[in-house]
Coordinates of C-alpha atoms in Angstrom, one line a residue:
Chain A
X347 CA 0.0 0.0 0.0
X348 CA 1.3 3.4 -0.9
X349 CA 1.3 5.8 2.1
X350 CA -0.3 8.5 -0.1
X351 CA -3.3 6.2 -0.7
X352 CA -4.2 6.2 3.0
X353 CA -7.2 8.3 3.7
X354 CA -6.4 10.1 7.0
X355 CA -10.0 9.7 8.1
X356 CA -10.1 6.0 7.5
X357 CA -10.6 3.9 10.6
X358 CA -7.3 2.3 11.6
X359 CA -8.7 -0.7 13.5
X360 CA -10.7 -3.6 12.1
X361 CA -12.5 -2.5 8.9
X362 CA -10.8 0.3 7.1
X363 CA -7.0 -0.2 7.3
X364 CA -7.5 -3.4 9.2
X365 CA -4.9 -2.9 11.9
X366 CA -5.0 -5.2 14.9
X367 CA -4.2 -4.9 18.5
X368 CA -0.6 -5.8 17.9
X369 CA -0.3 -2.9 15.4
X370 CA -1.8 -0.6 18.0
X371 CA 0.9 -1.7 20.4
X372 CA 3.6 -1.2 17.8
X373 CA 2.3 2.3 17.1
X374 CA 2.1 3.1 20.8
X375 CA 5.7 2.1 21.4
X376 CA 6.9 4.0 18.3
X377 CA 5.0 7.2 19.3
X378 CA 6.7 6.8 22.8
X379 CA 10.2 6.5 21.4
X380 CA 9.7 9.1 18.7
X381 CA 7.7 11.8 20.5
X382 CA 8.0 10.9 24.2
X383 CA 4.3 10.5 24.5
X384 CA 3.0 7.6 26.5
X385 CA -0.2 6.0 25.3
X386 CA -1.6 4.0 28.2
X387 CA -4.2 1.2 28.2
X388 CA -6.3 2.9 30.9
X389 CA -6.7 6.1 28.8
X390 CA -10.4 6.3 28.1
X391 CA -9.6 8.3 24.9
X392 CA -7.7 5.4 23.3
X393 CA -10.6 4.6 21.1
X394 CA -10.7 8.2 19.8
X395 CA -6.9 8.5 19.6
X396 CA -6.5 5.4 17.6
X397 CA -9.6 6.0 15.5
X398 CA -7.8 7.3 12.4
X399 CA -4.5 8.6 11.2
X400 CA -5.8 12.2 11.7
X401 CA -6.9 11.6 15.3
X402 CA -3.6 10.0 16.1
X403 CA -1.7 12.9 14.5
X404 CA -3.8 15.4 16.4
X405 CA -3.2 13.7 19.7
X406 CA 0.6 13.7 19.0
X407 CA 0.7 17.3 18.0
X408 CA -1.2 18.5 21.1
X409 CA 0.7 16.3 23.6
X410 CA 4.3 16.8 22.3
X411 CA 6.5 17.9 25.2
X412 CA 8.2 21.3 24.6
Chain B
X815 CA -11.5 -17.5 3.2
X816 CA -10.1 -19.4 6.2
X817 CA -12.3 -22.1 7.6
X818 CA -11.2 -22.5 11.1
X819 CA -13.9 -24.1 13.1
X820 CA -12.8 -23.6 16.7
X821 CA -14.2 -20.0 16.9
X822 CA -17.7 -21.2 16.3
X823 CA -19.8 -21.7 19.4
X824 CA -18.4 -24.8 21.1
X825 CA -20.2 -28.1 21.3
X826 CA -22.1 -29.4 24.4
X827 CA -25.5 -29.8 25.8
X828 CA -26.3 -27.2 28.5
X829 CA -28.7 -29.6 30.4
X830 CA -26.1 -32.4 30.4
X831 CA -23.5 -29.9 31.6
X832 CA -25.7 -28.8 34.5
X833 CA -26.4 -32.4 35.5
X834 CA -22.7 -33.2 35.3
X835 CA -21.8 -30.3 37.6
X836 CA -24.5 -31.2 40.1
X837 CA -23.3 -34.8 40.3
X838 CA -19.6 -33.7 40.5
X839 CA -20.4 -31.3 43.4
X840 CA -22.8 -33.6 45.3
X841 CA -21.7 -37.2 44.7
X842 CA -17.9 -36.8 44.8
X843 CA -15.0 -37.5 42.5
X844 CA -15.2 -41.3 42.6
X845 CA -18.9 -41.4 41.5
X846 CA -18.3 -38.8 38.9
X847 CA -15.3 -40.7 37.5
X848 CA -17.8 -43.5 36.6
X849 CA -19.5 -41.0 34.2
X850 CA -16.4 -40.5 32.1
X851 CA -17.1 -43.4 29.7
X852 CA -20.8 -42.5 29.1
X853 CA -19.7 -38.9 28.5
X854 CA -17.0 -40.2 26.1
X855 CA -19.4 -42.4 24.2
X856 CA -21.9 -39.5 23.9
X857 CA -19.2 -37.1 22.5
X858 CA -17.8 -39.7 20.1
X859 CA -21.2 -40.8 18.9
X860 CA -22.7 -37.3 18.4
X861 CA -19.8 -35.2 17.2
X862 CA -18.4 -36.4 13.9
X863 CA -15.9 -33.5 13.8
X864 CA -14.4 -34.6 17.1
X865 CA -14.0 -38.2 15.8
X866 CA -12.5 -37.0 12.5
X867 CA -10.2 -34.4 14.1
X868 CA -8.9 -37.0 16.6
X869 CA -8.3 -39.6 13.8
X870 CA -6.5 -37.0 11.7
X871 CA -4.2 -36.1 14.6
X872 CA -3.5 -39.7 15.6
X873 CA -2.7 -40.4 11.9
X874 CA -0.2 -37.5 11.9
X875 CA 1.4 -38.9 15.1
X876 CA 1.7 -42.3 13.4
X877 CA 3.1 -40.8 10.2
X878 CA 6.0 -39.1 12.0
X879 CA 6.9 -42.6 13.0
X880 CA 6.5 -42.6 16.7
X881 CA 3.0 -44.0 17.4
X882 CA 1.0 -47.0 16.3
X883 CA -1.4 -46.9 13.4
X884 CA -4.6 -45.3 14.6
X885 CA -7.7 -47.4 15.3
X886 CA -11.1 -46.5 16.8
X887 CA -10.0 -47.6 20.3
X888 CA -7.4 -44.9 20.2
X889 CA -10.0 -42.3 19.2
X890 CA -12.1 -43.3 22.1
X891 CA -9.1 -43.1 24.5
X892 CA -8.5 -39.6 23.1
X893 CA -12.0 -38.5 23.7
X894 CA -12.0 -40.1 27.1
X895 CA -8.9 -38.0 28.1
X896 CA -11.0 -35.0 27.0
X897 CA -14.0 -36.0 29.1
X898 CA -11.7 -36.5 32.1
X899 CA -10.3 -33.0 31.5
X900 CA -13.8 -31.5 31.5
X901 CA -14.7 -33.3 34.8
X902 CA -11.5 -32.2 36.4
X903 CA -12.3 -28.6 35.3
X904 CA -15.3 -28.7 37.6
X905 CA -13.1 -29.6 40.6
X906 CA -10.3 -27.2 39.6
X907 CA -12.5 -24.2 39.1
X908 CA -14.7 -24.8 42.2
X909 CA -11.5 -24.9 44.2
X910 CA -12.1 -28.6 45.2
X911 CA -9.1 -30.0 43.5
X912 CA -6.5 -30.8 46.3
X913 CA -3.6 -28.4 45.8
X914 CA -1.1 -31.1 46.7
X915 CA -2.2 -33.0 43.6
X916 CA -0.4 -30.5 41.4
X917 CA 3.3 -31.0 41.1
X918 CA 5.7 -28.5 39.4
X919 CA 9.1 -28.8 37.8
X920 CA 11.3 -26.1 36.4
X921 CA 9.7 -23.3 38.5
X922 CA 13.2 -21.7 38.9
X923 CA 12.9 -20.3 35.3
X924 CA 9.8 -18.5 36.6
X925 CA 11.6 -17.1 39.6
X926 CA 14.4 -15.9 37.3
X927 CA 11.9 -14.2 35.0
X928 CA 10.3 -12.5 38.0
X929 CA 13.6 -11.1 39.1
X930 CA 14.2 -9.5 35.7
X931 CA 11.2 -7.3 36.5
X932 CA 10.0 -7.1 32.9
X933 CA 6.9 -9.3 33.5
X934 CA 6.7 -12.6 31.8
X935 CA 4.7 -14.2 29.1
X936 CA 3.5 -17.7 30.1
X937 CA 2.9 -19.5 26.8
X938 CA 0.8 -22.7 26.7
X939 CA -1.1 -24.7 24.1
X940 CA -4.4 -26.6 24.0
X941 CA -2.5 -29.6 25.3
X942 CA -3.3 -30.8 28.8
X943 CA -5.3 -28.7 31.4
X944 CA -5.7 -25.0 31.1
X945 CA -7.4 -24.8 34.5
X946 CA -4.5 -26.6 36.3
X947 CA -2.3 -24.0 34.7
X948 CA -4.6 -21.2 35.8
X949 CA -4.7 -22.7 39.4
X950 CA -0.9 -22.7 39.3
X951 CA -0.8 -19.1 38.2
X952 CA -3.2 -18.0 40.9
X953 CA -1.2 -19.9 43.6
X954 CA 2.1 -18.2 42.5
X955 CA 3.1 -14.9 44.2
X956 CA 3.0 -12.9 41.0
X957 CA -0.2 -11.4 39.6
X958 CA -1.4 -13.7 36.8
X959 CA -3.6 -12.6 33.9
X960 CA -4.8 -14.6 30.9
X961 CA -5.3 -13.4 27.4
X962 CA -8.4 -15.0 25.9
X963 CA -11.1 -14.8 23.2
X964 CA -14.4 -14.7 25.0
X965 CA -16.8 -14.2 22.1
X966 CA -17.4 -17.8 21.3
X967 CA -17.5 -19.5 24.6
X968 CA -20.4 -22.0 24.7
X969 CA -23.0 -22.7 27.4
X970 CA -21.0 -25.6 28.9
X971 CA -18.0 -23.5 29.6
X972 CA -20.0 -20.7 31.0
X973 CA -21.7 -23.0 33.5
X974 CA -18.4 -24.5 34.5
X975 CA -16.6 -21.2 34.7
X976 CA -19.4 -19.8 36.9
X977 CA -17.9 -22.1 39.5
X978 CA -15.0 -19.7 39.8
X979 CA -16.6 -16.3 40.6
X980 CA -13.3 -14.5 39.8
X981 CA -12.8 -16.2 36.5
X982 CA -13.4 -13.1 34.4
X983 CA -11.4 -10.8 36.6
X984 CA -8.1 -12.3 35.5
X985 CA -8.8 -12.2 31.8
X986 CA -7.6 -9.7 29.2
X987 CA -10.0 -10.0 26.3
X988 CA -8.4 -10.4 22.9
X989 CA -9.7 -8.8 19.7
X990 CA -10.1 -5.3 21.2
X991 CA -8.1 -2.3 19.9
X992 CA -6.5 -1.8 23.4
X993 CA -6.0 -5.5 24.2
X994 CA -2.2 -5.3 23.7
X995 CA -1.9 -1.9 25.5
X996 CA -3.5 -3.5 28.5
X997 CA -1.1 -6.4 28.2
X998 CA 1.9 -4.1 27.9
X999 CA 0.8 -2.3 31.1
X1000 CA 0.4 -5.7 33.0
X1001 CA 3.9 -6.8 31.9
X1002 CA 5.4 -3.4 32.8
X1003 CA 3.8 -3.9 36.3
X1004 CA 5.8 -7.2 36.5
X1005 CA 2.7 -9.4 36.0
X1006 CA 2.6 -12.8 34.4
X1007 CA 0.4 -12.9 31.3
X1008 CA -0.7 -16.3 30.0
X1009 CA -1.6 -17.1 26.4
X1010 CA -2.4 -20.3 24.5
X1011 CA -0.5 -19.7 21.3
X1012 CA -1.5 -22.6 19.1
X1013 CA -4.8 -21.5 17.6
X1014 CA -4.9 -19.1 14.6
X1015 CA -8.2 -17.4 14.0
X1016 CA -9.9 -15.9 11.0
X1017 CA -8.6 -12.3 11.4
X1018 CA -5.3 -13.0 13.0
X1019 CA -2.0 -13.2 11.1
X1020 CA -0.5 -16.6 11.0
X1021 CA 2.3 -18.3 9.2
X1022 CA 2.6 -22.0 8.3
X1023 CA 5.0 -24.0 10.6
X1024 CA 5.7 -27.7 10.2
X1025 CA 4.0 -29.6 13.0
X1026 CA 3.9 -33.4 13.1
X1027 CA 5.1 -33.5 9.5
X1028 CA 2.7 -31.0 7.9
X1029 CA 2.4 -27.2 7.8
X1030 CA -0.2 -25.8 10.2
X1031 CA -1.1 -22.1 10.6
X1032 CA 0.4 -20.8 13.8
X1033 CA -0.5 -17.3 15.0
X1034 CA 2.3 -14.7 14.9
X1035 CA 0.6 -12.4 17.5
X1036 CA 1.9 -14.0 20.7
X1037 CA 5.5 -14.0 19.4
X1038 CA 5.2 -10.5 18.0
X1039 CA 3.9 -9.4 21.5
X1040 CA 7.0 -11.0 23.1
X1041 CA 9.3 -9.3 20.7
X1042 CA 7.7 -5.8 21.1
X1043 CA 7.5 -6.0 24.9
X1044 CA 10.9 -7.7 25.4
X1045 CA 9.2 -9.9 28.0
X1046 CA 10.7 -13.3 28.6
X1047 CA 8.6 -16.3 27.4
X1048 CA 8.2 -19.4 29.5
X1049 CA 6.5 -22.4 28.1
X1050 CA 4.2 -24.1 30.6
X1051 CA 2.3 -27.4 30.3
X1052 CA -0.1 -29.0 32.7
X1053 CA -0.5 -32.7 32.0
X1054 CA -2.7 -35.2 33.8
X1055 CA -0.8 -38.2 35.1
X1056 CA -2.1 -41.7 35.3
X1057 CA -2.8 -41.4 39.1
X1058 CA -5.0 -38.3 38.5
X1059 CA -2.6 -35.7 39.6
X1060 CA -1.3 -32.9 37.3
X1061 CA 2.3 -32.2 36.5
X1062 CA 3.3 -28.7 35.5
X1063 CA 6.5 -28.2 33.6
X1064 CA 8.1 -24.8 32.9
X1065 CA 10.8 -24.1 30.4
X1066 CA 12.2 -21.0 28.8
X1067 CA 11.2 -20.7 25.1
X1068 CA 14.4 -19.0 23.9
X1069 CA 16.3 -16.0 25.2
X1070 CA 14.3 -12.8 25.1
X1071 CA 13.1 -12.3 21.5
X1072 CA 15.4 -9.5 20.3
X1073 CA 13.9 -6.4 18.6
X1074 CA 14.9 -2.8 18.2
X1075 CA 12.0 -0.7 19.3
X1076 CA 10.7 1.2 16.3
X1077 CA 11.9 -1.2 13.7
X1078 CA 9.2 -3.2 11.9
X1079 CA 9.5 -6.8 12.7
X1080 CA 9.4 -9.3 9.9
X1081 CA 7.9 -12.8 10.0
X1082 CA 11.4 -14.1 9.3
X1083 CA 12.6 -12.9 12.7
X1084 CA 9.6 -14.6 14.5
X1085 CA 9.9 -17.9 12.7
X1086 CA 12.7 -19.5 14.7
X1087 CA 10.9 -18.8 17.9
X1088 CA 7.6 -20.2 16.5
X1089 CA 9.5 -23.3 15.4
X1090 CA 10.9 -23.7 18.9
X1091 CA 7.4 -23.4 20.3
X1092 CA 6.0 -26.0 17.8
X1093 CA 8.9 -28.4 18.6
X1094 CA 7.8 -28.2 22.3
X1095 CA 4.2 -29.0 21.2
X1096 CA 5.4 -32.0 19.3
X1097 CA 7.4 -33.3 22.3
X1098 CA 4.3 -33.0 24.5
X1099 CA 2.1 -34.8 21.9
X1100 CA 4.6 -37.6 21.5
X1101 CA 4.9 -38.2 25.2
X1102 CA 1.2 -37.6 26.0
X1103 CA -0.6 -38.4 22.8
X1104 CA -4.1 -38.1 24.3
X1105 CA -3.5 -34.7 25.9
X1106 CA -4.1 -32.9 22.6
X1107 CA -7.4 -31.0 22.8
X1108 CA -7.6 -29.2 19.4
X1109 CA -10.6 -31.1 18.1
X1110 CA -10.9 -29.2 14.8
X1111 CA -9.2 -29.1 11.4
X1112 CA -5.8 -27.9 12.9
X1113 CA -3.8 -28.4 9.6
X1114 CA -6.6 -26.9 7.5
X1115 CA -6.5 -29.9 5.2
X1116 CA -10.2 -30.7 5.4
X1117 CA -11.6 -33.3 7.8

């Protein structure tokens, strides 16, 4: 899949891009290393944060330290 | 389209299950033991898939050259081992199974893993008793959680699991977006997380691994999880012995699965660890041929 083909509004999990729980873990660990943002399991907003690429990008840009 | 059958609602008759539980709890172990053959004959007579899956598996064991040619007596012995497992579940889950009747070997690998402070993945298979394993986990000093699919649990299991009021409390449900984040947190807290890693399901990624002479789809998820979290993996089996006790054996899978955080993991990196896991399953099957409880088309060759 070409990265440019990804619709930023497309659901990441299940239908849509078809990511699974392991992918969510991989993304969470990557976001942590790359941006120093911890994505925790007890965060009630997880479903919203991981909804689409756009929501994830929004979360990262608003929670970036410094 | 994959045709894995184990995710369908499981087999069993709810009325028979209730009756069995009542008898087990009121008439004692000895009387209940007498029911094992009637239950076996019922299962074997009513469920063709169970008979065929057993035959297929016994045939595979024979083909790798270690066991006799299968005959119907062996299929019955196999189903009988499963009936025994179900009856023992009632005692294990209701807390009536004597703790002294569970022996353990290799627990030092668990203690070592605990000291590493990275949590620990307890990997099992549908070979032997899951509930003896769970009992062992609950008795240990570490906090123990189990990763499970709960969507397709049938009436029989629900009745039996109701005997342990806290059964659901220790479960992390698979198939949710945050399942693995919850698991990561548990591991970071130093908890033990159990997973039965032998069944691939329709949506999960799997790769073919040679098991008893033929390729079978083995899920990559559990191994990927180990690689990402860097948690050590301990293989644990709970096998019923001839005298009715359970023996639990622990063994380190391989050294911690190496991975650079941030780098995409490829299936090639996971394969050696999956092969080591499958070798362990083969050893268990060769030593305890009737402890195999995957009564479905495991190799996806058609039954």
